[in-house]
GROMACS .gro file of N, CA and C in nm:
model
  420
    1MET      N    1   8.160  10.925   9.523
    1MET     CA    2   8.257  11.000   9.635
    1MET      C    3   8.172  11.019   9.773
    2THR      N    4   8.240  11.038   9.878
    2THR     CA    5   8.172  11.079  10.000
    2THR      C    6   8.124  11.203   9.985
    3LEU      N    7   8.040  11.259  10.090
    3LEU     CA    8   8.004  11.396  10.110
    3LEU      C    9   8.122  11.465  10.196
    4SER      N   10   8.203  11.415  10.265
    4SER     CA   11   8.308  11.470  10.325
    4SER      C   12   8.425  11.497  10.238
    5GLU      N   13   8.539  11.551  10.263
    5GLU     CA   14   8.651  11.544  10.180
    5GLU      C   15   8.698  11.420  10.121
    6PRO      N   16   8.726  11.424   9.974
    6PRO     CA   17   8.759  11.318   9.909
    6PRO      C   18   8.877  11.250   9.961
    7THR      N   19   8.891  11.116   9.980
    7THR     CA   20   9.013  11.060  10.027
    7THR      C   21   9.121  11.048   9.904
    8HIS      N   22   9.241  11.036   9.939
    8HIS     CA   23   9.354  11.021   9.844
    8HIS      C   24   9.304  10.943   9.725
    9ALA      N   25   9.274  10.818   9.742
    9ALA     CA   26   9.227  10.714   9.638
    9ALA      C   27   9.134  10.779   9.558
   10GLU      N   28   9.035  10.837   9.633
   10GLU     CA   29   8.932  10.895   9.526
   10GLU      C   30   8.969  11.016   9.462
   11GLN      N   31   9.064  11.097   9.505
   11GLN     CA   32   9.134  11.212   9.416
   11GLN      C   33   9.190  11.140   9.306
   12THR      N   34   9.274  11.046   9.319
   12THR     CA   35   9.364  10.992   9.216
   12THR      C   36   9.277  10.913   9.114
   13PHE      N   37   9.187  10.845   9.152
   13PHE     CA   38   9.110  10.765   9.092
   13PHE      C   39   9.047  10.853   8.994
   14PHE      N   40   8.954  10.954   9.032
   14PHE     CA   41   8.891  11.044   8.934
   14PHE      C   42   8.987  11.132   8.860
   15ALA      N   43   9.101  11.157   8.894
   15ALA     CA   44   9.188  11.238   8.807
   15ALA      C   45   9.242  11.142   8.688
   16VAL      N   46   9.294  11.030   8.721
   16VAL     CA   47   9.315  10.937   8.615
   16VAL      C   48   9.202  10.901   8.527
   17MET      N   49   9.106  10.873   8.561
   17MET     CA   50   8.969  10.849   8.474
   17MET      C   51   8.958  10.976   8.385
   18GLU      N   52   8.969  11.102   8.449
   18GLU     CA   53   8.938  11.219   8.360
   18GLU      C   54   9.072  11.238   8.259
   19ARG      N   55   9.201  11.220   8.293
   19ARG     CA   56   9.290  11.236   8.229
   19ARG      C   57   9.297  11.133   8.109
   20ASN      N   58   9.251  11.020   8.153
   20ASN     CA   59   9.260  10.908   8.039
   20ASN      C   60   9.134  10.915   7.926
   21ASP      N   61   9.032  10.989   7.963
   21ASP     CA   62   8.918  10.985   7.870
   21ASP      C   63   8.866  10.863   7.844
   22GLU      N   64   8.863  10.770   7.956
   22GLU     CA   65   8.789  10.641   7.960
   22GLU      C   66   8.653  10.621   7.958
   23PRO      N   67   8.578  10.567   7.913
   23PRO     CA   68   8.432  10.581   7.936
   23PRO      C   69   8.393  10.564   8.076
   24ARG      N   70   8.293  10.645   8.124
   24ARG     CA   71   8.249  10.645   8.254
   24ARG      C   72   8.125  10.586   8.257
   25ASP      N   73   8.102  10.522   8.399
   25ASP     CA   74   7.974  10.486   8.428
   25ASP      C   75   7.944  10.567   8.572
   26VAL      N   76   7.828  10.605   8.584
   26VAL     CA   77   7.778  10.677   8.709
   26VAL      C   78   7.816  10.602   8.821
   27TRP      N   79   7.805  10.440   8.816
   27TRP     CA   80   7.818  10.333   8.903
   27TRP      C   81   7.964  10.340   8.959
   28ASP      N   82   8.056  10.404   8.894
   28ASP     CA   83   8.216  10.386   8.926
   28ASP      C   84   8.224  10.492   9.035
   29LEU      N   85   8.129  10.583   9.060
   29LEU     CA   86   8.169  10.679   9.149
   29LEU      C   87   8.196  10.620   9.294
   30ASN      N   88   8.155  10.515   9.348
   30ASN     CA   89   8.166  10.467   9.481
   30ASN      C   90   8.279  10.356   9.473
   31LEU      N   91   8.341  10.329   9.347
   31LEU     CA   92   8.445  10.247   9.359
   31LEU      C   93   8.551  10.260   9.456
   32PRO      N   94   8.615  10.374   9.453
   32PRO     CA   95   8.726  10.394   9.551
   32PRO      C   96   8.699  10.361   9.697
   33GLU      N   97   8.594  10.397   9.740
   33GLU     CA   98   8.539  10.364   9.881
   33GLU      C   99   8.527  10.229   9.897
   34LYS      N  100   8.493  10.187   9.801
   34LYS     CA  101   8.438  10.025   9.819
   34LYS      C  102   8.549   9.914   9.821
   35ILE      N  103   8.664   9.940   9.719
   35ILE     CA  104   8.780   9.864   9.709
   35ILE      C  105   8.918   9.904   9.730
   36LEU      N  106   8.912  10.045   9.732
   36LEU     CA  107   9.073  10.091   9.751
   36LEU      C  108   9.087  10.150   9.905
   37ASP      N  109   9.201  10.128   9.956
   37ASP     CA  110   9.235  10.194  10.071
   37ASP      C  111   9.246  10.339  10.044
   38PRO      N  112   9.184  10.409  10.147
   38PRO     CA  113   9.181  10.555  10.135
   38PRO      C  114   9.316  10.597  10.096
   39ARG      N  115   9.433  10.571  10.129
   39ARG     CA  116   9.554  10.612  10.109
   39ARG      C  117   9.655  10.569   9.991
   40GLU      N  118   9.584  10.466   9.921
   40GLU     CA  119   9.623  10.416   9.787
   40GLU      C  120   9.633  10.562   9.691
   41THR      N  121   9.728  10.526   9.604
   41THR     CA  122   9.732  10.608   9.481
   41THR      C  123   9.719  10.559   9.352
   42VAL      N  124   9.622  10.587   9.285
   42VAL     CA  125   9.587  10.519   9.167
   42VAL      C  126   9.678  10.593   9.060
   43ILE      N  127   9.747  10.498   8.963
   43ILE     CA  128   9.840  10.540   8.878
   43ILE      C  129   9.783  10.534   8.737
   44ASP      N  130   9.700  10.427   8.714
   44ASP     CA  131   9.634  10.407   8.582
   44ASP      C  132   9.502  10.319   8.605
   45VAL      N  133   9.399  10.342   8.522
   45VAL     CA  134   9.299  10.273   8.489
   45VAL      C  135   9.257  10.231   8.354
   46LYS      N  136   9.236  10.087   8.327
   46LYS     CA  137   9.189  10.066   8.189
   46LYS      C  138   9.064  10.011   8.216
   47VAL      N  139   8.962  10.071   8.136
   47VAL     CA  140   8.819  10.001   8.128
   47VAL      C  141   8.804   9.890   8.000
   48GLY      N  142   8.770   9.772   8.068
   48GLY     CA  143   8.747   9.647   7.952
   48GLY      C  144   8.638   9.650   7.889
   49ASP      N  145   8.622   9.560   7.806
   49ASP     CA  146   8.504   9.566   7.702
   49ASP      C  147   8.385   9.513   7.806
   50THR      N  148   8.255   9.545   7.762
   50THR     CA  149   8.129   9.495   7.815
   50THR      C  150   8.130   9.356   7.867
   51THR      N  151   8.104   9.303   7.959
   51THR     CA  152   8.076   9.172   7.997
   51THR      C  153   7.937   9.183   8.073
   52SER      N  154   7.863   9.120   7.980
   52SER     CA  155   7.725   9.129   8.061
   52SER      C  156   7.662   9.294   8.066
   53ASP      N  157   7.636   9.335   8.197
   53ASP     CA  158   7.608   9.445   8.195
   53ASP      C  159   7.701   9.564   8.256
   54THR      N  160   7.831   9.505   8.278
   54THR     CA  161   7.907   9.608   8.349
   54THR      C  162   8.074   9.597   8.259
   55ASN      N  163   8.126   9.701   8.275
   55ASN     CA  164   8.257   9.684   8.210
   55ASN      C  165   8.376   9.685   8.331
   56PRO      N  166   8.454   9.548   8.324
   56PRO     CA  167   8.559   9.536   8.430
   56PRO      C  168   8.667   9.652   8.416
   57LEU      N  169   8.727   9.665   8.528
   57LEU     CA  170   8.842   9.767   8.520
   57LEU      C  171   8.950   9.727   8.590
   58LEU      N  172   9.075   9.742   8.506
   58LEU     CA  173   9.206   9.702   8.536
   58LEU      C  174   9.276   9.824   8.618
   59ILE      N  175   9.295   9.822   8.735
   59ILE     CA  176   9.346   9.927   8.814
   59ILE      C  177   9.490   9.906   8.867
   60ALA      N  178   9.555  10.000   8.837
   60ALA     CA  179   9.709   9.998   8.898
   60ALA      C  180   9.716  10.116   8.994
   61THR      N  181   9.764  10.088   9.133
   61THR     CA  182   9.788  10.168   9.213
   61THR      C  183   9.943  10.154   9.257
   62ASP      N  184   9.964  10.251   9.361
   62ASP     CA  185  10.113  10.230   9.425
   62ASP      C  186  10.139  10.094   9.494
   63ARG      N  187  10.029  10.019   9.511
   63ARG     CA  188  10.027   9.914   9.607
   63ARG      C  189  10.022   9.790   9.535
   64ARG      N  190   9.952   9.797   9.432
   64ARG     CA  191   9.884   9.667   9.356
   64ARG      C  192   9.809   9.675   9.231
   65VAL      N  193   9.797   9.582   9.171
   65VAL     CA  194   9.706   9.567   9.045
   65VAL      C  195   9.602   9.492   9.072
   66LEU      N  196   9.477   9.532   9.041
   66LEU     CA  197   9.372   9.475   9.054
   66LEU      C  198   9.278   9.493   8.954
   67LEU      N  199   9.172   9.371   8.922
   67LEU     CA  200   9.066   9.347   8.841
   67LEU      C  201   8.951   9.355   8.889
   68ALA      N  202   8.864   9.457   8.875
   68ALA     CA  203   8.730   9.461   8.952
   68ALA      C  204   8.616   9.480   8.869
   69LYS      N  205   8.510   9.437   8.902
   69LYS     CA  206   8.378   9.442   8.811
   69LYS      C  207   8.285   9.471   8.933
   70GLU      N  208   8.198   9.565   8.858
   70GLU     CA  209   8.089   9.589   8.936
   70GLU      C  210   7.985   9.470   8.978
   71GLY      N  211   7.928   9.477   9.107
   71GLY     CA  212   7.850   9.363   9.136
   71GLY      C  213   7.705   9.428   9.151
   72ALA      N  214   7.601   9.356   9.223
   72ALA     CA  215   7.492   9.413   9.241
   72ALA      C  216   7.461   9.506   9.340
   73ILE      N  217   7.397   9.608   9.310
   73ILE     CA  218   7.349   9.697   9.401
   73ILE      C  219   7.457   9.805   9.434
   74ARG      N  220   7.540   9.850   9.331
   74ARG     CA  221   7.641   9.962   9.346
   74ARG      C  222   7.760   9.895   9.423
   75SER      N  223   7.779   9.770   9.425
   75SER     CA  224   7.878   9.714   9.479
   75SER      C  225   7.990   9.681   9.402
   76TRP      N  226   8.105   9.664   9.443
   76TRP     CA  227   8.229   9.609   9.364
   76TRP      C  228   8.299   9.475   9.418
   77ARG      N  229   8.354   9.404   9.320
   77ARG     CA  230   8.437   9.323   9.369
   77ARG      C  231   8.549   9.296   9.301
   78VAL      N  232   8.673   9.255   9.378
   78VAL     CA  233   8.781   9.251   9.332
   78VAL      C  234   8.799   9.081   9.263
   79LEU      N  235   8.814   9.059   9.132
   79LEU     CA  236   8.826   8.945   9.064
   79LEU      C  237   8.960   8.885   9.078
   80LYS      N  238   9.053   8.981   9.067
   80LYS     CA  239   9.206   8.911   9.084
   80LYS      C  240   9.278   9.043   9.132
   81GLU      N  241   9.368   9.023   9.211
   81GLU     CA  242   9.472   9.117   9.241
   81GLU      C  243   9.602   9.080   9.264
   82ALA      N  244   9.701   9.149   9.278
   82ALA     CA  245   9.847   9.105   9.317
   82ALA      C  246   9.915   9.235   9.355
   83PRO      N  247  10.007   9.218   9.446
   83PRO     CA  248  10.110   9.324   9.488
   83PRO      C  249  10.184   9.375   9.381
   84ALA      N  250  10.198   9.514   9.393
   84ALA     CA  251  10.291   9.578   9.291
   84ALA      C  252  10.421   9.512   9.268
   85ALA      N  253  10.471   9.466   9.391
   85ALA     CA  254  10.613   9.408   9.368
   85ALA      C  255  10.624   9.285   9.299
   86GLU      N  256  10.491   9.209   9.299
   86GLU     CA  257  10.488   9.104   9.209
   86GLU      C  258  10.482   9.080   9.052
   87VAL      N  259  10.453   9.215   9.019
   87VAL     CA  260  10.447   9.262   8.868
   87VAL      C  261  10.574   9.249   8.806
   88VAL      N  262  10.592   9.162   8.719
   88VAL     CA  263  10.727   9.146   8.640
   88VAL      C  264  10.704   9.198   8.472
   89GLY      N  265  10.580   9.225   8.432
   89GLY     CA  266  10.566   9.275   8.283
   89GLY      C  267  10.444   9.300   8.260
   90VAL      N  268  10.415   9.348   8.138
   90VAL     CA  269  10.278   9.403   8.083
   90VAL      C  270  10.274   9.386   7.926
   91ASP      N  271  10.166   9.337   7.886
   91ASP     CA  272  10.176   9.353   7.735
   91ASP      C  273  10.027   9.377   7.689
   92TYR      N  274  10.001   9.409   7.575
   92TYR     CA  275   9.880   9.400   7.491
   92TYR      C  276   9.908   9.325   7.369
   93LYS      N  277   9.800   9.236   7.329
   93LYS     CA  278   9.808   9.162   7.209
   93LYS      C  279   9.673   9.170   7.157
   94ARG      N  280   9.663   9.232   7.005
   94ARG     CA  281   9.531   9.226   6.930
   94ARG      C  282   9.484   9.084   6.900
   95THR      N  283   9.362   9.063   6.901
   95THR     CA  284   9.313   8.939   6.854
   95THR      C  285   9.225   8.986   6.758
   96LEU      N  286   9.141   8.905   6.702
   96LEU     CA  287   9.059   8.890   6.576
   96LEU      C  288   8.944   9.001   6.592
   97LEU      N  289   8.904   9.025   6.716
   97LEU     CA  290   8.796   9.120   6.743
   97LEU      C  291   8.821   9.215   6.845
   98SER      N  292   8.926   9.201   6.942
   98SER     CA  293   8.946   9.302   7.039
   98SER      C  294   9.126   9.284   7.076
   99GLY      N  295   9.138   9.263   7.197
   99GLY     CA  296   9.260   9.239   7.246
   99GLY      C  297   9.258   9.199   7.380
  100LYS      N  298   9.383   9.153   7.431
  100LYS     CA  299   9.413   9.123   7.553
  100LYS      C  300   9.537   9.199   7.629
  101LEU      N  301   9.514   9.267   7.725
  101LEU     CA  302   9.568   9.323   7.804
  101LEU      C  303   9.606   9.242   7.951
  102ARG      N  304   9.758   9.219   7.946
  102ARG     CA  305   9.793   9.115   8.056
  102ARG      C  306   9.900   9.180   8.147
  103VAL      N  307   9.877   9.184   8.275
  103VAL     CA  308   9.992   9.206   8.372
  103VAL      C  309  10.050   9.068   8.425
  104HIS      N  310  10.164   9.058   8.388
  104HIS     CA  311  10.237   8.950   8.417
  104HIS      C  312  10.309   8.945   8.560
  105LEU      N  313  10.271   8.824   8.612
  105LEU     CA  314  10.321   8.808   8.766
  105LEU      C  315  10.413   8.733   8.774
  106ARG      N  316  10.504   8.760   8.913
  106ARG     CA  317  10.628   8.668   8.917
  106ARG      C  318  10.611   8.519   8.945
  107ASP      N  319  10.481   8.467   8.956
  107ASP     CA  320  10.461   8.329   8.978
  107ASP      C  321  10.411   8.263   8.839
  108GLY      N  322  10.432   8.361   8.739
  108GLY     CA  323  10.384   8.297   8.592
  108GLY      C  324  10.255   8.335   8.565
  109SER      N  325  10.164   8.362   8.629
  109SER     CA  326  10.033   8.389   8.608
  109SER      C  327  10.027   8.523   8.552
  110ALA      N  328   9.896   8.569   8.529
  110ALA     CA  329   9.875   8.711   8.468
  110ALA      C  330   9.735   8.765   8.518
  111ILE      N  331   9.703   8.879   8.529
  111ILE     CA  332   9.570   8.961   8.542
  111ILE      C  333   9.556   8.974   8.411
  112THR      N  334   9.443   8.935   8.345
  112THR     CA  335   9.408   8.958   8.188
  112THR      C  336   9.282   9.034   8.173
  113LEU      N  337   9.266   9.144   8.094
  113LEU     CA  338   9.157   9.232   8.053
  113LEU      C  339   9.157   9.223   7.906
  114THR      N  340   9.012   9.188   7.874
  114THR     CA  341   8.961   9.192   7.727
  114THR      C  342   8.938   9.343   7.692
  115THR      N  343   8.990   9.404   7.595
  115THR     CA  344   8.967   9.531   7.543
  115THR      C  345   9.009   9.548   7.405
  116ALA      N  346   8.908   9.625   7.338
  116ALA     CA  347   8.940   9.684   7.197
  116ALA      C  348   9.011   9.802   7.181
  117THR      N  349   9.011   9.879   7.297
  117THR     CA  350   9.054  10.013   7.284
  117THR      C  351   9.216   9.999   7.290
  118LYS      N  352   9.276   9.991   7.171
  118LYS     CA  353   9.425   9.979   7.169
  118LYS      C  354   9.490  10.096   7.214
  119ASP      N  355   9.468  10.229   7.189
  119ASP     CA  356   9.540  10.336   7.249
  119ASP      C  357   9.520  10.346   7.405
  120HIS      N  358   9.426  10.327   7.454
  120HIS     CA  359   9.421  10.315   7.610
  120HIS      C  360   9.510  10.196   7.668
  121ALA      N  361   9.496  10.092   7.576
  121ALA     CA  362   9.565   9.968   7.656
  121ALA      C  363   9.718   9.982   7.617
  122GLU      N  364   9.757  10.052   7.508
  122GLU     CA  365   9.896  10.104   7.497
  122GLU      C  366   9.960  10.191   7.592
  123ARG      N  367   9.873  10.311   7.637
  123ARG     CA  368   9.907  10.382   7.744
  123ARG      C  369   9.923  10.334   7.875
  124PHE      N  370   9.827  10.216   7.910
  124PHE     CA  371   9.850  10.138   8.023
  124PHE      C  372   9.967  10.065   8.039
  125VAL      N  373  10.002  10.007   7.921
  125VAL     CA  374  10.140   9.922   7.917
  125VAL      C  375  10.263  10.023   7.931
  126ALA      N  376  10.250  10.122   7.869
  126ALA     CA  377  10.366  10.217   7.883
  126ALA      C  378  10.373  10.272   8.030
  127THR      N  379  10.275  10.288   8.100
  127THR     CA  380  10.284  10.353   8.208
  127THR      C  381  10.313  10.238   8.317
  128ILE      N  382  10.296  10.100   8.304
  128ILE     CA  383  10.342  10.006   8.367
  128ILE      C  384  10.498   9.970   8.362
  129GLN      N  385  10.524   9.968   8.216
  129GLN     CA  386  10.659   9.963   8.208
  129GLN      C  387  10.754  10.079   8.240
  130ASP      N  388  10.707  10.203   8.244
  130ASP     CA  389  10.791  10.267   8.305
  130ASP      C  390  10.808  10.268   8.453
  131LEU      N  391  10.698  10.252   8.523
  131LEU     CA  392  10.720  10.222   8.648
  131LEU      C  393  10.821  10.095   8.695
  132LEU      N  394  10.788   9.981   8.619
  132LEU     CA  395  10.894   9.865   8.654
  132LEU      C  396  11.035   9.926   8.609
  133GLU      N  397  11.068   9.981   8.489
  133GLU     CA  398  11.212  10.027   8.480
  133GLU      C  399  11.237  10.121   8.597
  134GLY      N  400  11.170  10.184   8.634
  134GLY     CA  401  11.199  10.287   8.757
  134GLY      C  402  11.232  10.217   8.871
  135ALA      N  403  11.161  10.133   8.891
  135ALA     CA  404  11.198  10.038   9.026
  135ALA      C  405  11.331   9.956   9.002
  136GLN      N  406  11.357   9.937   8.875
  136GLN     CA  407  11.501   9.851   8.853
  136GLN      C  408  11.629   9.923   8.847
  137ARG      N  409  11.598  10.063   8.834
  137ARG     CA  410  11.732  10.165   8.850
  137ARG      C  411  11.775  10.163   8.980
  138PRO      N  412  11.914  10.163   8.977
  138PRO     CA  413  11.960  10.180   9.134
  138PRO      C  414  11.928  10.318   9.180
  139ARG      N  415  11.942  10.328   9.319
  139ARG     CA  416  11.902  10.445   9.397
  139ARG      C  417  12.032  10.490   9.434
  140ARG      N  418  12.012  10.638   9.421
  140ARG     CA  419  12.150  10.700   9.479
  140ARG      C  420  12.143  10.734   9.599
   0.00000   0.00000   0.00000
């Protein structure tokens, strides 16, 4: 976080991480300022299984879904992202040793995160499904 007032993105990212009780790494403290717009609202975060020295993060915001990974020297890079309007579904499938959390996109592709924490993955799925159902309801 910055020394000034935390941005909306920082506030919502850390609130979600705290509420979800996902594993934390001291290096994710600068993630919001590195890859999120200060005005983005973080809706949910899913921490993936360790790949090399870092845990990838699947992040859902009010604007997009992105898969990010810590890079060298406290930097973050976005591996894949899609606008929220392109998300058409989400699912979690157990595999022999872990599982695959997939956010399905309108073009038929998916943003995929490997994770063994079924309860956290199912929470992420439920959150995204609720948002998708809410977006489909007619407005009054």
